[in-house]
JSON list of C-alpha atoms in Angstrom, two decimals:
[
{"chain": "U", "resi": 285, "resn": "VAL", "atom": "CA", "xyz": [105.04, 50.73, -98.37]},
{"chain": "U", "resi": 286, "resn": "VAL", "atom": "CA", "xyz": [105.05, 50.98, -102.13]},
{"chain": "U", "resi": 287, "resn": "ASP", "atom": "CA", "xyz": [102.65, 48.97, -104.30]},
{"chain": "U", "resi": 288, "resn": "LEU", "atom": "CA", "xyz": [103.62, 48.22, -107.88]},
{"chain": "U", "resi": 289, "resn": "ASP", "atom": "CA", "xyz": [101.36, 47.39, -110.75]},
{"chain": "U", "resi": 290, "resn": "ALA", "atom": "CA", "xyz": [101.94, 44.52, -113.17]},
{"chain": "U", "resi": 291, "resn": "SER", "atom": "CA", "xyz": [104.37, 46.60, -115.24]},
{"chain": "U", "resi": 292, "resn": "GLY", "atom": "CA", "xyz": [106.45, 47.49, -112.18]},
{"chain": "U", "resi": 293, "resn": "ALA", "atom": "CA", "xyz": [105.28, 51.11, -111.96]},
{"chain": "U", "resi": 294, "resn": "VAL", "atom": "CA", "xyz": [104.35, 52.55, -108.56]},
{"chain": "U", "resi": 295, "resn": "SER", "atom": "CA", "xyz": [100.59, 52.39, -108.17]},
{"chain": "U", "resi": 296, "resn": "ARG", "atom": "CA", "xyz": [100.48, 53.50, -104.51]},
{"chain": "U", "resi": 297, "resn": "ASN", "atom": "CA", "xyz": [102.99, 55.13, -102.15]},
{"chain": "U", "resi": 298, "resn": "ALA", "atom": "CA", "xyz": [101.75, 54.83, -98.58]},
{"chain": "U", "resi": 299, "resn": "PHE", "atom": "CA", "xyz": [104.30, 57.45, -97.43]},
{"chain": "U", "resi": 300, "resn": "ALA", "atom": "CA", "xyz": [102.44, 60.07, -99.49]},
{"chain": "U", "resi": 301, "resn": "GLU", "atom": "CA", "xyz": [99.29, 59.31, -97.47]},
{"chain": "U", "resi": 302, "resn": "LEU", "atom": "CA", "xyz": [100.86, 60.41, -94.15]},
{"chain": "U", "resi": 303, "resn": "PRO", "atom": "CA", "xyz": [99.55, 63.75, -92.83]},
{"chain": "U", "resi": 304, "resn": "VAL", "atom": "CA", "xyz": [101.72, 66.85, -93.15]},
{"chain": "U", "resi": 305, "resn": "VAL", "atom": "CA", "xyz": [102.74, 68.91, -90.11]},
{"chain": "U", "resi": 306, "resn": "GLY", "atom": "CA", "xyz": [102.10, 72.63, -89.72]},
{"chain": "U", "resi": 307, "resn": "GLU", "atom": "CA", "xyz": [102.14, 75.29, -92.39]},
{"chain": "U", "resi": 308, "resn": "TRP", "atom": "CA", "xyz": [105.38, 74.01, -93.86]},
{"chain": "U", "resi": 309, "resn": "PRO", "atom": "CA", "xyz": [104.03, 70.85, -95.47]},
{"chain": "U", "resi": 310, "resn": "ARG", "atom": "CA", "xyz": [106.39, 68.14, -94.28]},
{"chain": "U", "resi": 311, "resn": "ARG", "atom": "CA", "xyz": [105.54, 64.72, -92.92]},
{"chain": "U", "resi": 312, "resn": "PRO", "atom": "CA", "xyz": [106.80, 63.78, -89.44]},
{"chain": "U", "resi": 313, "resn": "LEU", "atom": "CA", "xyz": [109.39, 61.39, -90.90]},
{"chain": "U", "resi": 314, "resn": "GLU", "atom": "CA", "xyz": [110.73, 64.14, -93.20]},
{"chain": "U", "resi": 315, "resn": "LEU", "atom": "CA", "xyz": [111.01, 66.55, -90.27]},
{"chain": "U", "resi": 316, "resn": "ALA", "atom": "CA", "xyz": [112.76, 63.92, -88.17]},
{"chain": "U", "resi": 317, "resn": "THR", "atom": "CA", "xyz": [115.23, 63.33, -91.00]},
{"chain": "U", "resi": 318, "resn": "LEU", "atom": "CA", "xyz": [115.89, 67.05, -91.43]},
{"chain": "U", "resi": 319, "resn": "ARG", "atom": "CA", "xyz": [116.43, 67.50, -87.70]},
{"chain": "U", "resi": 320, "resn": "LEU", "atom": "CA", "xyz": [118.77, 64.52, -87.56]},
{"chain": "U", "resi": 321, "resn": "GLN", "atom": "CA", "xyz": [120.77, 65.87, -90.52]},
{"chain": "U", "resi": 322, "resn": "ASN", "atom": "CA", "xyz": [120.92, 69.26, -88.82]},
{"chain": "U", "resi": 323, "resn": "MET", "atom": "CA", "xyz": [121.98, 67.75, -85.51]},
{"chain": "U", "resi": 324, "resn": "VAL", "atom": "CA", "xyz": [124.78, 65.68, -87.05]},
{"chain": "U", "resi": 325, "resn": "GLY", "atom": "CA", "xyz": [125.93, 68.14, -89.69]},
{"chain": "U", "resi": 326, "resn": "VAL", "atom": "CA", "xyz": [125.67, 71.35, -87.67]},
{"chain": "U", "resi": 327, "resn": "SER", "atom": "CA", "xyz": [125.10, 70.93, -83.93]},
{"chain": "U", "resi": 328, "resn": "LEU", "atom": "CA", "xyz": [127.45, 67.99, -83.23]},
{"chain": "U", "resi": 329, "resn": "ALA", "atom": "CA", "xyz": [130.04, 68.95, -85.83]},
{"chain": "U", "resi": 330, "resn": "HIS", "atom": "CA", "xyz": [130.38, 72.39, -84.25]},
{"chain": "U", "resi": 331, "resn": "TRP", "atom": "CA", "xyz": [129.39, 71.61, -80.65]},
{"chain": "U", "resi": 332, "resn": "ASP", "atom": "CA", "xyz": [132.35, 73.35, -79.04]},
{"chain": "U", "resi": 333, "resn": "GLU", "atom": "CA", "xyz": [131.37, 76.61, -80.76]},
{"chain": "U", "resi": 334, "resn": "LEU", "atom": "CA", "xyz": [127.60, 76.25, -80.30]},
{"chain": "U", "resi": 335, "resn": "LYS", "atom": "CA", "xyz": [127.19, 74.70, -76.85]},
{"chain": "U", "resi": 336, "resn": "PRO", "atom": "CA", "xyz": [125.89, 76.80, -73.94]},
{"chain": "U", "resi": 337, "resn": "ALA", "atom": "CA", "xyz": [128.48, 78.41, -71.71]},
{"chain": "U", "resi": 338, "resn": "ASP", "atom": "CA", "xyz": [129.59, 76.25, -68.80]},
{"chain": "U", "resi": 339, "resn": "GLU", "atom": "CA", "xyz": [127.53, 78.26, -66.30]},
{"chain": "U", "resi": 340, "resn": "HIS", "atom": "CA", "xyz": [124.44, 77.44, -68.38]},
{"chain": "U", "resi": 341, "resn": "ASP", "atom": "CA", "xyz": [125.07, 73.71, -68.80]},
{"chain": "U", "resi": 342, "resn": "ASN", "atom": "CA", "xyz": [121.56, 72.91, -67.57]},
{"chain": "U", "resi": 343, "resn": "VAL", "atom": "CA", "xyz": [119.76, 74.34, -70.62]},
{"chain": "U", "resi": 344, "resn": "LEU", "atom": "CA", "xyz": [118.11, 72.26, -73.29]},
{"chain": "U", "resi": 345, "resn": "THR", "atom": "CA", "xyz": [118.88, 73.41, -76.82]},
{"chain": "U", "resi": 346, "resn": "GLN", "atom": "CA", "xyz": [116.16, 73.50, -79.44]},
{"chain": "U", "resi": 347, "resn": "LEU", "atom": "CA", "xyz": [116.69, 73.36, -83.20]},
{"chain": "U", "resi": 348, "resn": "GLY", "atom": "CA", "xyz": [113.60, 75.08, -84.63]},
{"chain": "U", "resi": 349, "resn": "GLY", "atom": "CA", "xyz": [114.15, 78.74, -83.75]},
{"chain": "U", "resi": 350, "resn": "ILE", "atom": "CA", "xyz": [115.49, 81.53, -85.88]},
{"chain": "U", "resi": 351, "resn": "VAL", "atom": "CA", "xyz": [116.58, 85.13, -85.31]},
{"chain": "U", "resi": 352, "resn": "VAL", "atom": "CA", "xyz": [117.41, 87.55, -88.13]},
{"chain": "U", "resi": 353, "resn": "SER", "atom": "CA", "xyz": [119.32, 90.70, -87.22]},
{"chain": "U", "resi": 354, "resn": "ASP", "atom": "CA", "xyz": [118.29, 94.03, -88.69]},
{"chain": "U", "resi": 355, "resn": "GLY", "atom": "CA", "xyz": [121.97, 95.03, -89.02]},
{"chain": "U", "resi": 356, "resn": "ALA", "atom": "CA", "xyz": [121.68, 97.76, -86.37]},
{"chain": "U", "resi": 357, "resn": "GLY", "atom": "CA", "xyz": [121.72, 95.52, -83.31]},
{"chain": "U", "resi": 358, "resn": "GLY", "atom": "CA", "xyz": [118.01, 94.84, -83.33]},
{"chain": "U", "resi": 359, "resn": "THR", "atom": "CA", "xyz": [115.83, 91.98, -84.44]},
{"chain": "U", "resi": 360, "resn": "ALA", "atom": "CA", "xyz": [114.21, 92.00, -87.86]},
{"chain": "U", "resi": 361, "resn": "TYR", "atom": "CA", "xyz": [112.48, 88.63, -87.38]},
{"chain": "U", "resi": 362, "resn": "GLU", "atom": "CA", "xyz": [112.26, 86.07, -84.61]},
{"chain": "U", "resi": 363, "resn": "TYR", "atom": "CA", "xyz": [110.63, 82.64, -84.39]},
{"chain": "U", "resi": 364, "resn": "ARG", "atom": "CA", "xyz": [110.70, 80.50, -81.25]},
{"chain": "U", "resi": 365, "resn": "ASP", "atom": "CA", "xyz": [110.20, 76.79, -81.64]},
{"chain": "U", "resi": 366, "resn": "PRO", "atom": "CA", "xyz": [107.16, 75.93, -79.49]},
{"chain": "U", "resi": 367, "resn": "GLY", "atom": "CA", "xyz": [108.06, 72.23, -79.44]},
{"chain": "U", "resi": 368, "resn": "ILE", "atom": "CA", "xyz": [108.72, 69.12, -81.48]},
{"chain": "U", "resi": 369, "resn": "CYS", "atom": "CA", "xyz": [108.11, 69.16, -85.24]},
{"chain": "U", "resi": 370, "resn": "ALA", "atom": "CA", "xyz": [107.80, 72.93, -85.37]},
{"chain": "U", "resi": 371, "resn": "VAL", "atom": "CA", "xyz": [109.80, 74.97, -87.85]},
{"chain": "U", "resi": 372, "resn": "CYS", "atom": "CA", "xyz": [109.84, 78.55, -89.01]},
{"chain": "U", "resi": 373, "resn": "ASN", "atom": "CA", "xyz": [107.46, 79.30, -91.85]},
{"chain": "U", "resi": 374, "resn": "PHE", "atom": "CA", "xyz": [109.95, 80.72, -94.33]},
{"chain": "U", "resi": 375, "resn": "GLU", "atom": "CA", "xyz": [107.22, 82.55, -96.25]},
{"chain": "U", "resi": 376, "resn": "ASP", "atom": "CA", "xyz": [106.49, 84.52, -93.02]},
{"chain": "U", "resi": 377, "resn": "LEU", "atom": "CA", "xyz": [110.23, 85.20, -92.60]},
{"chain": "U", "resi": 378, "resn": "LEU", "atom": "CA", "xyz": [110.60, 86.49, -96.13]},
{"chain": "U", "resi": 379, "resn": "GLU", "atom": "CA", "xyz": [107.47, 88.61, -95.83]},
{"chain": "U", "resi": 380, "resn": "ALA", "atom": "CA", "xyz": [108.82, 90.18, -92.63]},
{"chain": "U", "resi": 381, "resn": "LEU", "atom": "CA", "xyz": [112.05, 91.14, -94.35]}
]
């Protein structure tokens, strides 16, 4: 909902009043949009390459995790998505690198 004043300028944007989620300040609708764009543009577009192997077809994929390799076969940074509307805090990722 957007309220306009007499001149047509925005006087109130109700969307801006929604609470943000987590340390990465995004509103639930913004996160849902980002996840949908990711699902359509990445996951579904490249499903044959990204899907679990046939013997693991009972797993549920999650979109919020990240793993950064250290270049020597180890892990420099890892974040596991604990559930819905959770994303990696990129400031933590950059600090770890």
